[in-house]
Coordinates of C-alpha atoms and ligand atoms in Angstrom, one line a residue:
M25 CA -117.3 181.8 15.1
A26 CA -119.9 178.6 13.7
G27 CA -121.7 179.4 17.4
G28 CA -122.6 182.7 16.5
A29 CA -123.6 181.8 12.6
T30 CA -125.3 178.6 14.6
L31 CA -127.5 181.3 16.7
A32 CA -128.3 184.1 14.0
A33 CA -129.3 181.3 11.5
A34 CA -131.9 180.0 14.3
A35 CA -132.4 184.0 15.2
T36 CA -133.6 184.4 11.6
A37 CA -135.8 181.8 10.6
R38 CA -137.8 181.9 13.6
A39 CA -138.3 185.9 13.2
A40 CA -140.7 184.8 10.3
G41 CA -144.3 183.8 11.3
D42 CA -143.6 183.8 15.4
P43 CA -147.1 183.5 16.9
A44 CA -145.1 185.9 19.8
I45 CA -144.7 188.2 17.3
T46 CA -147.9 188.4 14.5
E47 CA -150.4 187.8 17.7
V48 CA -151.6 190.4 20.0
Q49 CA -150.8 188.5 23.8
D50 CA -152.9 189.5 26.9
W51 CA -150.9 191.5 28.2
N52 CA -151.0 194.3 25.4
R53 CA -154.0 194.0 25.1
Y54 CA -155.3 194.4 28.8
L55 CA -153.8 196.8 31.9
G56 CA -151.8 194.8 34.4
D57 CA -152.9 195.2 38.1
G58 CA -152.2 198.2 39.5
V59 CA -149.3 199.8 41.6
D60 CA -149.7 198.6 45.6
A61 CA -150.9 195.1 44.0
A62 CA -148.3 193.2 46.1
P63 CA -146.6 195.9 48.7
Y64 CA -143.5 193.1 49.2
G65 CA -143.5 192.2 45.7
Q66 CA -142.0 188.8 44.9
P67 CA -140.8 186.6 41.8
S68 CA -142.6 186.3 38.2
E69 CA -144.3 183.5 39.0
F70 CA -142.9 181.8 36.0
E71 CA -139.2 181.9 38.8
A72 CA -141.4 180.0 40.7
H73 CA -139.3 177.5 40.3
V74 CA -136.4 179.3 41.8
V75 CA -136.2 178.0 45.2
R76 CA -134.4 176.3 48.6
R77 CA -134.9 172.7 48.5
D78 CA -133.9 169.9 51.0
V79 CA -132.8 166.1 50.6
P80 CA -135.5 164.4 52.8
W81 CA -133.1 161.6 53.9
L82 CA -130.6 163.9 55.4
T83 CA -131.6 164.4 58.4
A84 CA -133.5 163.0 60.6
D85 CA -136.4 166.5 61.6
P86 CA -136.9 169.9 59.6
V87 CA -135.7 171.8 63.1
S88 CA -132.3 170.3 62.7
S89 CA -131.1 170.6 59.3
I90 CA -130.7 172.0 56.1
N91 CA -131.7 173.3 52.7
F92 CA -130.0 174.6 49.6
T93 CA -129.5 178.0 47.5
P94 CA -130.8 177.7 43.8
L95 CA -127.3 178.3 42.9
H96 CA -127.8 177.2 38.6
D97 CA -130.9 179.1 38.6
L98 CA -128.5 182.2 40.5
D99 CA -126.8 185.1 38.7
G100 CA -124.1 187.7 40.0
I101 CA -122.7 187.6 43.0
I102 CA -126.0 188.4 45.7
T103 CA -128.1 185.8 46.8
P104 CA -132.0 186.9 47.0
N105 CA -132.6 186.9 50.2
G106 CA -135.8 184.5 50.3
V107 CA -133.3 181.7 49.0
C108 CA -130.4 182.2 51.3
F109 CA -130.1 178.6 52.0
E110 CA -131.0 177.7 56.1
R111 CA -129.1 175.5 58.5
H112 CA -131.4 175.3 62.2
H113 CA -129.6 173.4 64.6
G114 CA -133.1 173.8 66.5
G115 CA -135.8 175.4 64.3
T116 CA -136.3 179.1 63.7
A117 CA -136.9 181.2 66.2
I118 CA -138.9 184.3 66.5
I119 CA -138.0 186.9 67.8
D120 CA -139.9 190.6 69.0
P121 CA -136.0 192.9 68.4
A122 CA -138.1 194.9 71.3
E123 CA -137.5 191.9 73.6
H124 CA -133.7 191.2 72.3
R125 CA -131.1 192.1 74.2
L126 CA -127.2 191.1 73.2
M127 CA -125.2 191.3 76.6
I128 CA -121.1 191.4 76.8
N129 CA -120.2 189.8 79.8
G130 CA -116.8 187.6 81.0
L131 CA -113.3 189.4 81.1
V132 CA -114.2 192.9 80.7
D133 CA -113.9 196.4 82.6
K134 CA -117.8 196.7 82.1
Q135 CA -120.1 194.2 81.0
L136 CA -122.8 195.6 78.9
V137 CA -126.5 194.8 77.7
F138 CA -126.9 196.1 74.6
T139 CA -131.3 196.5 73.0
M140 CA -131.8 196.5 69.0
D141 CA -131.8 200.6 69.9
D142 CA -128.8 200.7 71.6
L143 CA -126.7 198.5 68.7
K144 CA -127.8 201.4 65.8
R145 CA -125.7 204.3 67.6
F146 CA -122.8 202.5 67.0
P147 CA -121.0 203.9 63.6
R148 CA -122.5 200.6 60.8
E149 CA -120.6 200.0 58.6
N150 CA -121.9 197.6 54.4
R151 CA -119.8 194.7 53.8
V152 CA -120.5 191.9 51.2
Y153 CA -119.1 188.3 52.4
F154 CA -120.1 184.4 51.4
L155 CA -121.2 181.8 54.2
E156 CA -119.9 178.8 53.4
C157 CA -121.2 175.8 56.0
A158 CA -118.2 174.3 56.8
A159 CA -120.2 170.9 55.6
N160 CA -121.2 172.1 52.2
S161 CA -120.6 169.4 49.6
G162 CA -120.1 167.1 52.9
M163 CA -121.9 164.0 51.2
E164 CA -119.3 164.3 48.5
W165 CA -116.0 162.9 50.0
R166 CA -116.3 159.0 48.4
G167 CA -117.4 159.9 45.4
A168 CA -120.0 161.7 43.9
Q169 CA -123.5 161.4 45.3
L170 CA -126.0 164.3 44.7
N171 CA -127.0 165.6 41.2
G172 CA -127.4 168.9 41.1
C173 CA -125.0 172.1 42.1
Q174 CA -128.1 173.4 44.6
F175 CA -127.3 170.1 46.3
T176 CA -123.4 169.5 46.2
H177 CA -122.5 173.2 46.5
G178 CA -126.1 175.2 48.1
M179 CA -124.6 175.0 51.3
V180 CA -123.9 179.1 50.6
H181 CA -125.3 182.5 50.4
C182 CA -123.2 186.0 49.5
V183 CA -125.1 189.0 51.0
V184 CA -124.4 192.9 51.4
Y185 CA -124.5 193.4 55.7
T186 CA -125.1 196.4 57.3
G187 CA -123.7 196.3 60.8
V188 CA -121.9 197.4 63.5
P189 CA -118.2 196.0 64.0
L190 CA -117.5 193.9 67.0
K191 CA -114.5 196.0 68.0
Y192 CA -116.2 198.6 68.6
L193 CA -119.2 196.7 71.3
L194 CA -116.3 194.9 72.4
E195 CA -113.9 198.6 72.9
E196 CA -116.9 199.8 74.6
A197 CA -116.8 197.1 77.5
G198 CA -113.1 197.4 77.9
V199 CA -111.3 194.4 77.3
K200 CA -109.1 192.7 79.9
T201 CA -105.6 192.3 78.9
N202 CA -106.2 188.1 80.0
G203 CA -109.6 188.4 77.2
K204 CA -108.3 186.1 74.2
W205 CA -111.3 184.9 73.0
V206 CA -114.5 185.1 72.8
L207 CA -117.8 183.0 73.3
A208 CA -121.0 184.1 70.7
E209 CA -124.3 182.2 72.1
G210 CA -127.2 182.1 70.2
A211 CA -130.8 182.9 71.7
D212 CA -132.7 180.1 69.9
A213 CA -133.2 176.7 71.3
A214 CA -130.1 175.6 70.0
A215 CA -128.2 178.3 71.9
M216 CA -125.5 178.1 69.3
T217 CA -122.1 178.1 71.0
R218 CA -118.7 178.8 69.4
S219 CA -115.1 179.7 70.4
I220 CA -114.3 183.0 68.5
P221 CA -110.1 183.8 68.8
M222 CA -109.8 187.4 69.7
E223 CA -108.0 188.6 67.0
K224 CA -110.6 187.9 64.3
A225 CA -113.4 189.6 66.7
L226 CA -111.7 192.4 66.4
E227 CA -110.6 191.9 62.5
D228 CA -113.2 192.1 60.7
C229 CA -116.4 190.4 63.0
L230 CA -119.7 192.5 62.8
V231 CA -123.0 192.2 64.5
A232 CA -124.8 192.5 61.1
F233 CA -128.8 194.2 61.6
K234 CA -129.5 194.0 58.2
M235 CA -128.8 192.2 54.4
N236 CA -129.2 193.6 51.2
G237 CA -130.4 196.4 53.0
E238 CA -133.5 194.8 54.5
A239 CA -133.5 193.4 58.0
L240 CA -132.1 190.2 58.2
R241 CA -135.0 187.0 57.4
P242 CA -135.4 185.5 60.4
E243 CA -134.5 182.3 58.9
Q244 CA -130.9 183.7 58.9
G245 CA -131.3 185.0 62.8
Y246 CA -133.3 188.2 62.9
P247 CA -132.8 190.1 64.4
I248 CA -129.2 190.2 64.6
R249 CA -126.0 187.7 63.5
L250 CA -122.5 187.7 63.9
C251 CA -120.8 188.1 60.5
V252 CA -116.8 185.6 60.6
P253 CA -115.8 186.9 57.5
G254 CA -114.5 183.8 55.5
W255 CA -114.9 181.1 58.6
E256 CA -117.1 177.7 58.8
G257 CA -120.9 178.8 58.4
N258 CA -121.6 177.0 62.3
M259 CA -119.8 180.1 63.9
W260 CA -121.7 182.8 61.9
V261 CA -124.2 182.6 65.1
K262 CA -127.8 183.6 64.7
W263 CA -129.7 185.2 66.9
L264 CA -126.8 186.4 68.6
R265 CA -127.7 187.2 71.8
R266 CA -124.1 187.1 74.4
I267 CA -120.5 187.6 73.9
E268 CA -118.7 186.1 76.3
V269 CA -114.4 187.1 76.6
G270 CA -112.4 184.2 78.0
D271 CA -108.6 183.6 78.1
E272 CA -109.1 180.3 76.1
P273 CA -111.8 178.5 74.3
W274 CA -114.8 176.6 75.2
A275 CA -114.8 173.4 74.0
Q276 CA -118.8 173.7 73.1
R277 CA -120.1 171.2 71.3
E278 CA -119.8 172.8 68.2
E279 CA -115.9 172.4 68.6
T280 CA -115.7 169.1 69.2
S281 CA -117.9 166.3 69.0
K282 CA -118.7 168.8 65.6
Y283 CA -117.0 170.7 63.3
T284 CA -113.8 168.4 63.6
D285 CA -112.6 166.3 61.0
L286 CA -111.1 162.6 61.8
L287 CA -108.1 162.2 60.4
P288 CA -107.2 158.8 59.0
D289 CA -104.7 157.9 61.7
G290 CA -108.4 158.5 64.3
T291 CA -107.1 161.8 65.5
A292 CA -108.9 164.9 65.0
R293 CA -108.3 168.4 63.5
R294 CA -109.9 171.0 65.6
H295 CA -110.8 174.8 64.5
T296 CA -110.1 174.7 60.9
W297 CA -112.5 177.9 61.3
V298 CA -111.0 179.2 57.5
M299 CA -113.4 178.2 54.5
D300 CA -111.3 177.3 51.9
V301 CA -110.9 178.6 47.8
K302 CA -113.7 176.8 46.0
S303 CA -115.6 176.4 42.9
V304 CA -118.2 175.2 41.2
I305 CA -120.0 175.4 37.8
T306 CA -123.4 176.1 38.3
S307 CA -124.8 176.1 34.6
P308 CA -124.5 173.6 33.1
S309 CA -125.0 171.1 35.8
P310 CA -127.5 168.9 36.1
Q311 CA -130.7 171.0 37.2
A312 CA -129.6 173.5 34.7
P313 CA -129.1 171.3 31.2
I314 CA -128.3 172.0 28.0
T315 CA -130.9 173.1 25.6
H316 CA -130.2 174.7 22.7
G317 CA -128.0 172.4 20.8
R318 CA -124.2 172.9 19.5
G319 CA -123.3 176.5 19.1
R320 CA -122.8 179.3 21.4
T321 CA -122.5 178.0 24.9
V322 CA -121.9 179.5 28.5
I323 CA -120.6 178.2 31.6
S324 CA -120.8 180.3 35.0
G325 CA -119.8 179.2 37.7
L326 CA -119.5 180.7 41.3
A327 CA -116.1 181.3 43.5
W328 CA -115.1 182.0 46.8
S329 CA -112.3 181.9 49.3
G330 CA -112.0 182.9 53.3
N331 CA -108.5 184.0 52.8
G332 CA -109.6 187.2 50.8
K333 CA -110.2 187.5 47.0
V334 CA -110.4 185.0 44.4
T335 CA -107.4 186.2 41.7
R336 CA -108.5 182.9 38.9
V337 CA -110.6 180.4 38.1
D338 CA -109.9 177.6 34.8
V339 CA -112.6 176.0 33.5
S340 CA -111.5 171.8 32.1
L341 CA -114.0 170.1 28.9
D342 CA -111.9 167.1 29.7
G343 CA -111.9 166.2 32.6
G344 CA -109.1 168.7 33.9
R345 CA -106.9 167.3 31.3
N346 CA -106.4 171.3 29.6
W347 CA -107.7 174.0 31.6
Q348 CA -108.2 177.5 30.1
T349 CA -109.0 180.8 31.9
A350 CA -112.5 181.8 32.6
R351 CA -113.3 185.9 32.4
L352 CA -113.8 186.7 35.8
D353 CA -117.1 189.7 35.9
G354 CA -118.5 191.7 38.6
P355 CA -116.9 193.2 41.4
S356 CA -114.3 190.7 43.3
L357 CA -114.3 191.4 46.8
S358 CA -112.6 190.0 49.6
K359 CA -114.2 187.0 51.0
A360 CA -117.2 187.4 48.6
L361 CA -118.1 185.2 46.2
H362 CA -117.1 185.9 42.5
R363 CA -118.5 185.4 39.2
F364 CA -116.7 183.7 36.3
Y365 CA -117.8 182.8 33.1
F366 CA -116.2 180.6 29.7
D367 CA -117.7 181.1 26.7
F368 CA -117.6 178.3 23.7
D369 CA -118.4 177.1 20.9
W370 CA -120.3 173.4 21.9
D371 CA -119.6 170.7 18.8
G372 CA -122.1 168.8 20.8
S373 CA -119.8 165.7 22.1
P374 CA -119.4 165.1 25.4
L375 CA -117.7 167.0 27.8
L376 CA -116.0 166.8 31.5
I377 CA -116.4 170.1 32.8
Q378 CA -114.7 170.9 35.9
S379 CA -113.7 174.3 37.5
R380 CA -110.3 175.1 39.6
A381 CA -110.3 178.3 41.9
M382 CA -107.2 180.4 43.0
D383 CA -107.0 182.9 45.3
E384 CA -104.5 186.1 46.6
A385 CA -103.5 184.1 49.2
G386 CA -101.2 181.4 46.3
F387 CA -104.2 178.6 46.8
I388 CA -105.3 176.6 44.7
Q389 CA -108.6 174.3 45.0
P390 CA -107.3 171.1 45.0
T391 CA -108.4 167.9 43.9
K392 CA -110.5 165.3 45.7
N393 CA -107.8 163.1 44.9
E394 CA -105.0 165.5 46.5
L395 CA -107.9 166.4 49.2
R396 CA -108.5 162.8 49.9
A397 CA -104.7 162.2 50.3
V398 CA -104.1 164.4 53.3
R399 CA -107.3 163.8 54.7
G400 CA -108.6 160.4 54.2
T401 CA -112.3 159.3 53.9
N402 CA -113.6 159.9 57.2
S403 CA -113.8 164.0 56.8
I404 CA -117.2 166.0 56.4
Y405 CA -116.7 168.9 56.8
H406 CA -114.2 171.5 54.7
N407 CA -114.2 169.6 50.6
N408 CA -113.1 172.0 48.9
G409 CA -112.1 169.7 45.7
I410 CA -112.8 170.1 41.8
Q411 CA -116.4 168.9 41.2
T412 CA -117.2 167.7 37.9
W413 CA -120.4 167.6 35.4
H414 CA -120.6 164.9 32.5
V415 CA -122.4 167.1 29.9
K416 CA -123.8 164.6 27.2
G417 CA -123.7 164.6 23.4
D418 CA -128.0 165.8 24.1
G419 CA -127.2 168.4 26.8
V420 CA -128.4 166.3 30.1
V421 CA -125.5 167.0 32.8
E422 CA -125.1 164.6 34.8
N423 CA -122.2 164.2 38.9
V424 CA -119.5 162.0 38.4
E425 CA -116.1 162.1 40.0
V426 CA -112.6 162.6 38.1
S427 CA -110.0 163.0 40.4
Ligands
LIG511 N1 -126.8 179.7 64.7 C1 -127.6 179.6 65.7 N2 -128.1 180.6 66.8 N3 -128.3 178.6 65.7 C2 -128.1 177.3 64.2 O1 -128.3 176.6 64.7 N4 -126.1 177.4 62.9 C3 -125.3 177.5 61.8 C4 -125.1 179.1 62.2 N5 -125.3 179.9 62.9 C5 -127.1 177.8 63.4 C6 -126.5 179.0 63.8 C7 -124.9 176.7 60.9 S1 -124.5 174.9 60.9 C8 -124.6 177.7 60.0 S2 -124.0 177.1 58.6 C9 -125.2 179.2 59.7 O2 -125.9 179.3 61.2 C10 -126.1 179.1 58.7 O3 -127.0 180.2 58.3 P1 -127.7 180.6 57.5 O4 -129.2 179.3 58.1 O5 -128.0 182.0 57.5 O6 -127.8 180.1 55.7
LIG512 CO1 -123.4 174.9 59.2

């Protein structure tokens, strides 16, 4: 392969007289820090650019705002805890777990209040899930706007949760026969509340207290949050303090004036819970240009579906005219991020790169025009349209729309 030859030639030339090899470096000459220099380890100082970022003009105040996961700097399927995007409607609640309680009330045989210690006596499970805010890519409805996948697609993260299935807690309380819905309520200043159908609560909802093996981060809902796998992030109530059982949905603010989708005819779709099949190329992308010139090139990206597993991802280099199947690599888990790669030989000509995911329920990620034909242009939430990056001859990448 020509790309391989170019790479090998560069690598051979570099070996002769490279000071990185011929000079003795300081880290080779002097002892390093001892073992306990950082009791809680941090990333290398050379990775200081790998951070969450916000878009200052998007929201009026940081307590009701959003920042974004640096997807272009990450690989694999797990998001490190420190860079999971944050979305708060009333700031981060700082809660002493000894003072935290989870109440179950409403249409139950026994109203119950659990302490954190009580919760840890129920059988626990470990599950890997993505969480995507319904507003992810919302700024891109009417056309290309934000220059970077961190900003266009970074309201998503994927971690291993440890927690107690909500089902066990509901069984302990005993749901009455007319108990068809649950209301999840947060203990933060926003007191976030969402209605969830009982079938979902019993199917796979998790009351999680660990993420990636350690306690939830305060930003992610310490000491407990609700996981509502595959469904919009707003339902994943953080700082969870109460589950009420009822016989119908509650029509809370977050399921009426917010998190509904205004259609062209002026009506609004409600209860649009599932996050549909979606993907994005994370590299190259505007914040991760191609700096190595032509030849051997790795396209990398993420795909996910609230309907289960991603079965296939296709990549186009010419704005959707021709498609080739990408290589899925790493664990393929239901309602989790999937990693894909497309390895190719770049001839240095401009590209319009796209990815298109498919899921096990048979859904195919739509183009933005296909989406707008059904949903109009007033929507914000649930934009799973195909993203295009324009790779220029010098490797610089820009957000564009080809539909
Ligand atoms: N839960 C509470 N209590 N308060 C909130 O503001 N924000 C919701 C949800 N749960 C929120 C909440 C929204 S809109 C999203 S997208 C997710 O939490 C974000 O979770 P994260 O901050 O862990 O990324
Ligand atoms: Co959200």
